[in-house]
C-alpha positions as a LaTeX table, in Angstrom:
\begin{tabular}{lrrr}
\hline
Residue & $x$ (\AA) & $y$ (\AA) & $z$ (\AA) \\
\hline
Unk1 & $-19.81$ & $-0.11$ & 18.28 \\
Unk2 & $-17.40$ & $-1.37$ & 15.22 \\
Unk3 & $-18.83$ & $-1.29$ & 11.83 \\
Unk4 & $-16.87$ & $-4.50$ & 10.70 \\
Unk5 & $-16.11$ & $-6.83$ & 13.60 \\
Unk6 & $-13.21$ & $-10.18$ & 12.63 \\
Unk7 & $-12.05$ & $-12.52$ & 15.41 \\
Unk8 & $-10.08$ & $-15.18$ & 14.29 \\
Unk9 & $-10.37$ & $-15.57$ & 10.58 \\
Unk10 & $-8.90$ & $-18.04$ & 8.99 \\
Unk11 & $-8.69$ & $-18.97$ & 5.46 \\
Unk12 & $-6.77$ & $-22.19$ & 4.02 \\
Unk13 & $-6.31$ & $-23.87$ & 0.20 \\
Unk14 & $-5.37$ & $-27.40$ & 1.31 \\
Unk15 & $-1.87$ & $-27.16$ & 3.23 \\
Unk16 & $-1.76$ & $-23.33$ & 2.46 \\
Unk17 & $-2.75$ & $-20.82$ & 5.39 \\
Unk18 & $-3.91$ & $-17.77$ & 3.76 \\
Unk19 & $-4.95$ & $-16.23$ & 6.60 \\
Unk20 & $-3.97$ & $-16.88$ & 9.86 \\
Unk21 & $-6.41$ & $-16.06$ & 12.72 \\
Unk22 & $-7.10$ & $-12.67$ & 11.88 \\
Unk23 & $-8.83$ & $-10.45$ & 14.35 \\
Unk24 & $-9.29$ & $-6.63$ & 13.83 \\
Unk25 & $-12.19$ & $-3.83$ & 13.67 \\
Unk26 & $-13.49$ & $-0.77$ & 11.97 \\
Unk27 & $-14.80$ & 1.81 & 13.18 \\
Unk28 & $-17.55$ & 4.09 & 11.08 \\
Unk29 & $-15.41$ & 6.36 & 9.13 \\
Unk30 & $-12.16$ & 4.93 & 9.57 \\
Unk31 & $-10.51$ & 5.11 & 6.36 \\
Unk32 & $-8.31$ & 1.76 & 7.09 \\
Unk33 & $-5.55$ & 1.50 & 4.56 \\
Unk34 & $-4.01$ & $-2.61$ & 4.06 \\
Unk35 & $-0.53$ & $-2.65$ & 3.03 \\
Unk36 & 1.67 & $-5.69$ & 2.65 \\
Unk37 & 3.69 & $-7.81$ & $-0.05$ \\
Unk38 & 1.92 & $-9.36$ & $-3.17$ \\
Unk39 & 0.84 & $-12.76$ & $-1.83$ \\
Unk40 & $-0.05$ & $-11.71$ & 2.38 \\
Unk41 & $-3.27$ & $-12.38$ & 2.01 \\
Unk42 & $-4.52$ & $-8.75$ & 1.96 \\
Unk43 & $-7.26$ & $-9.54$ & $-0.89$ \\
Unk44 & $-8.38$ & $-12.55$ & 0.42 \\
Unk45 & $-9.59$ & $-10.73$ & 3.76 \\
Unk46 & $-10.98$ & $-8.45$ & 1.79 \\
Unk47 & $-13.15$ & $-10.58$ & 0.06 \\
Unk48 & $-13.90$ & $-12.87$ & 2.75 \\
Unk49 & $-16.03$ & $-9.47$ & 4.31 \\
Unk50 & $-17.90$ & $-9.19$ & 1.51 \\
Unk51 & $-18.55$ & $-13.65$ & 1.07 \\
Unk52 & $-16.20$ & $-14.00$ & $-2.44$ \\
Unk53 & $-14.03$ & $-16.40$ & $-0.04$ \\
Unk54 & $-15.30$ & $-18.96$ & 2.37 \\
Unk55 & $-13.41$ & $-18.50$ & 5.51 \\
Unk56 & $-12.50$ & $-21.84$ & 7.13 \\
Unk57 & $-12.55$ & $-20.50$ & 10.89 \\
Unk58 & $-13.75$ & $-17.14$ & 12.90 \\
Unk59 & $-16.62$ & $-14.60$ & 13.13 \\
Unk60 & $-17.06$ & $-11.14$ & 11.04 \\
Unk61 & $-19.86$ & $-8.88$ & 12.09 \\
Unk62 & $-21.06$ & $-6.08$ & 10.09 \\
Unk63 & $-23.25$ & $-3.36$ & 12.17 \\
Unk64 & $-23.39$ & $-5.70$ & 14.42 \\
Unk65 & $-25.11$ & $-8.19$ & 12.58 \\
Unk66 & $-23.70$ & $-11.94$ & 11.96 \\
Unk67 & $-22.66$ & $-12.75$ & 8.68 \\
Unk68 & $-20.18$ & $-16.15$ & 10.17 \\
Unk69 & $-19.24$ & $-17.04$ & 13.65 \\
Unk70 & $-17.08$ & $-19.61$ & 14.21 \\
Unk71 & $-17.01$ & $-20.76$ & 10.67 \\
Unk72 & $-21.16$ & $-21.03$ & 10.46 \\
Unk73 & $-22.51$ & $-18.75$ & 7.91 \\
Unk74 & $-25.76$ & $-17.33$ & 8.48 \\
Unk75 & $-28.64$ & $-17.60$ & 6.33 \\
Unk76 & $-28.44$ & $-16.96$ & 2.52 \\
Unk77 & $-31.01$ & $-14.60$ & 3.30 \\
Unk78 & $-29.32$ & $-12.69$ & 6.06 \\
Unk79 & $-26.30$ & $-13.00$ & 4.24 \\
Unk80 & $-27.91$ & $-11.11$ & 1.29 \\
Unk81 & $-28.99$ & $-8.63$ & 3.76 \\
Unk82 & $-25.91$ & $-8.05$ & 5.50 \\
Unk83 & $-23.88$ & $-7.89$ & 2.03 \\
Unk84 & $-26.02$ & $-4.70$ & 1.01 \\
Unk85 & $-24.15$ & $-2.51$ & 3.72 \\
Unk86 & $-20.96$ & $-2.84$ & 1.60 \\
Unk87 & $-19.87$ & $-1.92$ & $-2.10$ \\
Unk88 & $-17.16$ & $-3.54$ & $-3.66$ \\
Unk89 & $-14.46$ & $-1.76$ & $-6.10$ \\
Unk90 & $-12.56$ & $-4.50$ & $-7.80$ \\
Unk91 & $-8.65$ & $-3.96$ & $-9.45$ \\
Unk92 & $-9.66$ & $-4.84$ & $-12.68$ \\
Unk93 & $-13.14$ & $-2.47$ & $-13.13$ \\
Unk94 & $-15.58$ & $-5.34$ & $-13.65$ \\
Unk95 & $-17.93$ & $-3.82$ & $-15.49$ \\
Unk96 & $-20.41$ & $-4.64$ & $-18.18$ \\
Unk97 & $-18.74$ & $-4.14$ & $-21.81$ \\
Unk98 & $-22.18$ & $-4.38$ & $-23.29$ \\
Unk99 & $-24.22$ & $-1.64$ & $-21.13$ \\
Unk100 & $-23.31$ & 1.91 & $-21.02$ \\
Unk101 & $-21.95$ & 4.00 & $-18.44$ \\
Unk102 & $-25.33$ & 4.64 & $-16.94$ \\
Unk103 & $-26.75$ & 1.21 & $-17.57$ \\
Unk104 & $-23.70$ & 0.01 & $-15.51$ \\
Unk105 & $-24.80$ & 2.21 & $-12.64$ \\
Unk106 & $-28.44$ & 1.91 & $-12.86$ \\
Unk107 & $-28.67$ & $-2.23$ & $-13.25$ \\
Unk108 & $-28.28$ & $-3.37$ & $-9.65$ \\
Unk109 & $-30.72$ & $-0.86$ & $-7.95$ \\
Unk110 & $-33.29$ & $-1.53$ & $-10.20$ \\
Unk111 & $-33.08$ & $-4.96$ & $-10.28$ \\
Unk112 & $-31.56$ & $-5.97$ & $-6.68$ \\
Unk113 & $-33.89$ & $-2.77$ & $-4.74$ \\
Unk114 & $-36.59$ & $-2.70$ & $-7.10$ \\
Unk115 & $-36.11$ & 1.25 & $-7.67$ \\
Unk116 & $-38.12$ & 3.18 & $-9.81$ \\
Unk117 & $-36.65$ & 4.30 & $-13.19$ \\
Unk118 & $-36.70$ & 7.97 & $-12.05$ \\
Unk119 & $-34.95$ & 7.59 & $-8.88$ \\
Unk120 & $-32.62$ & 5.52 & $-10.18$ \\
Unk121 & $-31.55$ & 7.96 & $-13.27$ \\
Unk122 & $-31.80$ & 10.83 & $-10.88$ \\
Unk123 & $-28.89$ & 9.08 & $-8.01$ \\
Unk124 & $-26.67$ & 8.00 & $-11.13$ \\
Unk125 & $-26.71$ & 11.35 & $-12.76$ \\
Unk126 & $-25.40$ & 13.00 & $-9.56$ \\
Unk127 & $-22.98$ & 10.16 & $-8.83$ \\
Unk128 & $-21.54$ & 10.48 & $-12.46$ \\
Unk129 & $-21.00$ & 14.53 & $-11.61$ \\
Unk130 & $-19.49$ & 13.60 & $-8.40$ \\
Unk131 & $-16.50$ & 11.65 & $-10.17$ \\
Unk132 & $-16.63$ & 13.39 & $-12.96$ \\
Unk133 & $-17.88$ & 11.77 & $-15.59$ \\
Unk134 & $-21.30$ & 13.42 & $-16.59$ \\
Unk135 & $-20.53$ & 13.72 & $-20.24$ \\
Unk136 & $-19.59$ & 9.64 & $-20.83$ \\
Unk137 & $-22.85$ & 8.55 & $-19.53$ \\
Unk138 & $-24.10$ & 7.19 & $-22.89$ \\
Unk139 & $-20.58$ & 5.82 & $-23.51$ \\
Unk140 & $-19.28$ & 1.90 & $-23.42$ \\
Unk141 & $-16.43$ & 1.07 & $-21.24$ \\
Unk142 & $-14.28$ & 0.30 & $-24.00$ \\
Unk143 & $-14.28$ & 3.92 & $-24.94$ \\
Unk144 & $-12.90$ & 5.18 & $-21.55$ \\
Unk145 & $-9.32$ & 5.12 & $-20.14$ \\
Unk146 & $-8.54$ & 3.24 & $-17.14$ \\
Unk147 & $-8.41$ & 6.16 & $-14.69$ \\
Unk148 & $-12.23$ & 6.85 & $-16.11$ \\
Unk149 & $-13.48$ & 3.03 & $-16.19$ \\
Unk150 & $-12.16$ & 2.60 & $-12.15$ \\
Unk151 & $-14.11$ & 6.13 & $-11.41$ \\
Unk152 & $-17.85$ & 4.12 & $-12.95$ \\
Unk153 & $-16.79$ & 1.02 & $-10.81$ \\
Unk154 & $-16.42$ & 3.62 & $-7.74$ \\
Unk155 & $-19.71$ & 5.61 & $-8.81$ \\
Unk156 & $-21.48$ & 2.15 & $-9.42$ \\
Unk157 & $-21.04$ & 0.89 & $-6.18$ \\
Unk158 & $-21.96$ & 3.72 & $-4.16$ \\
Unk159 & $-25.55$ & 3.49 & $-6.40$ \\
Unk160 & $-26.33$ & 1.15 & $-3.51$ \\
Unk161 & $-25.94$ & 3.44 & $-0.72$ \\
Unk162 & $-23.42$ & 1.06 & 0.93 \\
Unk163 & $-22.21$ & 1.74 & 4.13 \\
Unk164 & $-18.87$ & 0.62 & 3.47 \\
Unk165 & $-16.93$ & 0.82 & 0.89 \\
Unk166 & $-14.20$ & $-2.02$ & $-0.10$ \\
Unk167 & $-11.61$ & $-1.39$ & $-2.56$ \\
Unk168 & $-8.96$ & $-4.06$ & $-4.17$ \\
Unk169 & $-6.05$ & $-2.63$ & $-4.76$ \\
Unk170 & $-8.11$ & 0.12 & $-7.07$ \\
Unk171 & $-5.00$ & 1.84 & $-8.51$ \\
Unk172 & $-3.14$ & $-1.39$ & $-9.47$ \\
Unk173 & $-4.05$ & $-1.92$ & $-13.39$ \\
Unk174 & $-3.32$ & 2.06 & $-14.17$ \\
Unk175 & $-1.29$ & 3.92 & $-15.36$ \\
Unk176 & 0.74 & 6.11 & $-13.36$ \\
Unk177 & $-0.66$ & 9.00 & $-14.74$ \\
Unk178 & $-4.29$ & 7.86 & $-14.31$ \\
Unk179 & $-3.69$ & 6.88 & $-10.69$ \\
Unk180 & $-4.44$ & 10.11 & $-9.54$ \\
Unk181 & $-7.82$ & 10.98 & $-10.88$ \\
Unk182 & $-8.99$ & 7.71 & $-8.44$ \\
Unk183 & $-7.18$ & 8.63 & $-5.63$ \\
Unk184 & $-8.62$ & 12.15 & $-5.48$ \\
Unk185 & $-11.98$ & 10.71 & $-5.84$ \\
Unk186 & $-11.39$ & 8.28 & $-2.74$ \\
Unk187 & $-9.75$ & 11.16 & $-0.83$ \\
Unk188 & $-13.05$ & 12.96 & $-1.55$ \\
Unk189 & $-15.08$ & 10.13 & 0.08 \\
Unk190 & $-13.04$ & 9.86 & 3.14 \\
Unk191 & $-13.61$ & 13.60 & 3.66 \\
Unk192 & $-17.16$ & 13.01 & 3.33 \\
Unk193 & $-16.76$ & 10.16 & 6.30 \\
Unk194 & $-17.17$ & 7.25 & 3.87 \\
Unk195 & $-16.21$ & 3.92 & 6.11 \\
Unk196 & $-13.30$ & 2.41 & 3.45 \\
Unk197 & $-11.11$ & $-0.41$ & 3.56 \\
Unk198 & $-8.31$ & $-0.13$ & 1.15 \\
Unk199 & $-5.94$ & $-2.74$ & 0.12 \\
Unk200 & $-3.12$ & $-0.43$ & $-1.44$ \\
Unk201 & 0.16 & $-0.35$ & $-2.58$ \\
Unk202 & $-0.16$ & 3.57 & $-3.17$ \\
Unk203 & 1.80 & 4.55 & 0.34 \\
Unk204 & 1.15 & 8.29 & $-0.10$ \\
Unk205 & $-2.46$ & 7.75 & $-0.25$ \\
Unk206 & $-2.34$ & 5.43 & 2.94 \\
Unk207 & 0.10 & 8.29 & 4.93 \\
Unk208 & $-2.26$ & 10.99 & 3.85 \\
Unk209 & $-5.89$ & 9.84 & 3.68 \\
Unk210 & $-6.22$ & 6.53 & 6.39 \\
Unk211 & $-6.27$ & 7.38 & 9.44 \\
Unk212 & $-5.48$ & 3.72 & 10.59 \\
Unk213 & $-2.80$ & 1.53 & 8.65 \\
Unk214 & $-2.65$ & $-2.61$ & 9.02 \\
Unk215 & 0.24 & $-4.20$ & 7.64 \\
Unk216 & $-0.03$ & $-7.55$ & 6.49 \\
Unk217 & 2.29 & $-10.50$ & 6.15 \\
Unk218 & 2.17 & $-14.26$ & 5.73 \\
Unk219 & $-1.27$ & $-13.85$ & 6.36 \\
Unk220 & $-1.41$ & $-12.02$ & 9.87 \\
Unk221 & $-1.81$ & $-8.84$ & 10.55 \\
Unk222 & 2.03 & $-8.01$ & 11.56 \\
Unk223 & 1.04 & $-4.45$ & 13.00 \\
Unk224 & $-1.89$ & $-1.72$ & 13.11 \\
Unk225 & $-2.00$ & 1.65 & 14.11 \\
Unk226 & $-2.26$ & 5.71 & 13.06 \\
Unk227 & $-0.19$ & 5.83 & 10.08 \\
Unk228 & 1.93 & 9.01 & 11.51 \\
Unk229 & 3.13 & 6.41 & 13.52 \\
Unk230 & 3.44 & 3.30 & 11.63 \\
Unk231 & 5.00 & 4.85 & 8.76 \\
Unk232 & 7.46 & 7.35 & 11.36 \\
Unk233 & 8.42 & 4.07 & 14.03 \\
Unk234 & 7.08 & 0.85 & 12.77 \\
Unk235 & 7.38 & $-1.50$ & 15.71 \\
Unk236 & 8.79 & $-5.13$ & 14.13 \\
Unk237 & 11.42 & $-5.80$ & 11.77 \\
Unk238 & 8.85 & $-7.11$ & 9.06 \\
Unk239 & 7.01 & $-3.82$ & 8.99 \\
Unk240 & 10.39 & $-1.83$ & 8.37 \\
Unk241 & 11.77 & $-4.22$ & 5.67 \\
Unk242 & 8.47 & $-3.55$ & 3.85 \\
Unk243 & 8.34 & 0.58 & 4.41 \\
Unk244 & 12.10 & 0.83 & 3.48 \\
Unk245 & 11.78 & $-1.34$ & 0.37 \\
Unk246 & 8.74 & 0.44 & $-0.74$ \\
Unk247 & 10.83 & 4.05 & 0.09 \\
Unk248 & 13.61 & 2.59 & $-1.84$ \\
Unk249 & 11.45 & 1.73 & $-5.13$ \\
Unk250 & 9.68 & 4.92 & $-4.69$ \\
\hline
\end{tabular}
């Protein structure tokens, strides 16, 4: 069964379609990489999984369970629930400028879960190691580099155990230079089977780590498959104006 199930999203600001009837699954694992030109809609999917858009039409499932169907939302309850399979790394960090490193990681669980103190220091300690950043815990955002803030924003959403991991366009507001240190930690979490949905403009990272690649246009999904064979024979004109533009800037 799909992890994330979408039939027929759509999403509209007055006259504008943002998304146009969407309809496309995830599998557990799949590392799905979302490519496409500034202004296709790609965010605005991605935040309609996770309910930071409305949607104005369509169903999404997660793990089977209904968070909309046919434009009805479910319960603000059930809603909650569902939400709590799936972490959220924005482009821009988002993270507290007033708590530390560790107070970042450690807020949600203890207030959203109720976690003890001990459990809760314990999971963000190892987290912190695993992106390696064990020596900034007692540090302030505004102390880090960009490369450093993105990898708290990555360690503070998996402190919810998420299923599914969602990340904006997470390389986007770096520096070249500190583009890598995030890629290698996602790379890390797709080899560890982490379910990901990546909205991207970082083509080597979609070629190498997804193993499925949608490309996005005008709000539709133009074309979807393995990337060997997106990126190798695109089917439609759209996707190879986009590929060879993004070759040519490259």
């Amino acid at each position: 069964m799909a992890i994330i199930e979408v039939t027929n999203l759509s999403k509209s600001y007055g006259e504008l379609d943002v998304l146009k009837q969407m309809s496309f699954q995830v599998e557990k694992n799949d590392v799905v990489a979302v490519i496409g030109p500034s202004g296709s809609g790609k965010s605005t999917m991605l935040r309609s999984l996770v309910h930071l858009e409305q949607i104005n039409g369509g169903t999404i499932r997660v793990a089977g369970e209904v968070l909309v169907q046919d434009g009805s939302y479910s319960k603000p309850n059930e809603i909650k629930r569902i939400m709590s399979k799936m972490g959220m790394v924005f482009q821009h960090f988002n993270l507290f400028p007033h708590l530390t490193v560790r107070e970042n990681l450690e807020l949600a669980p203890k207030i959203v879960k109720g976690e003890s103190t001990a459990e809760v220091r314990k999971r963000c300690l190892e987290l912190l190691d695993k992106v390696g950043l064990s020596s900034r815990a007692s540090e302030y955002p505004a102390k880090l580099s960009g490369g450093q803030k993105q990898r708290v924003a990555i360690a503070r959403a998996l402190m919810m155990n998420p299923d599914i991991l969602l990340f904006d366009e997470p390389t986007s507001a770096l520096d070249p230079e500190l583009t890598g240190e995030v890629l290698q930690v996602m790379k890390r979490l797709a080899e560890e089977h982490m379910t990901m949905i990546v909205v991207t403009h970082e083509m080597g990272f979609a070629r190498e780590v997804a193993n499925r690649v949608m490309f996005m246009d005008k709000g539709e999904i133009v074309e979807a498959g393995p990337p060997e064979q997106l990126f190798t024979n695109p089917q439609f004109d759209r996707t190879k104006a986009f590929l060879n533009l993004g070759l040519a800037q490259q």
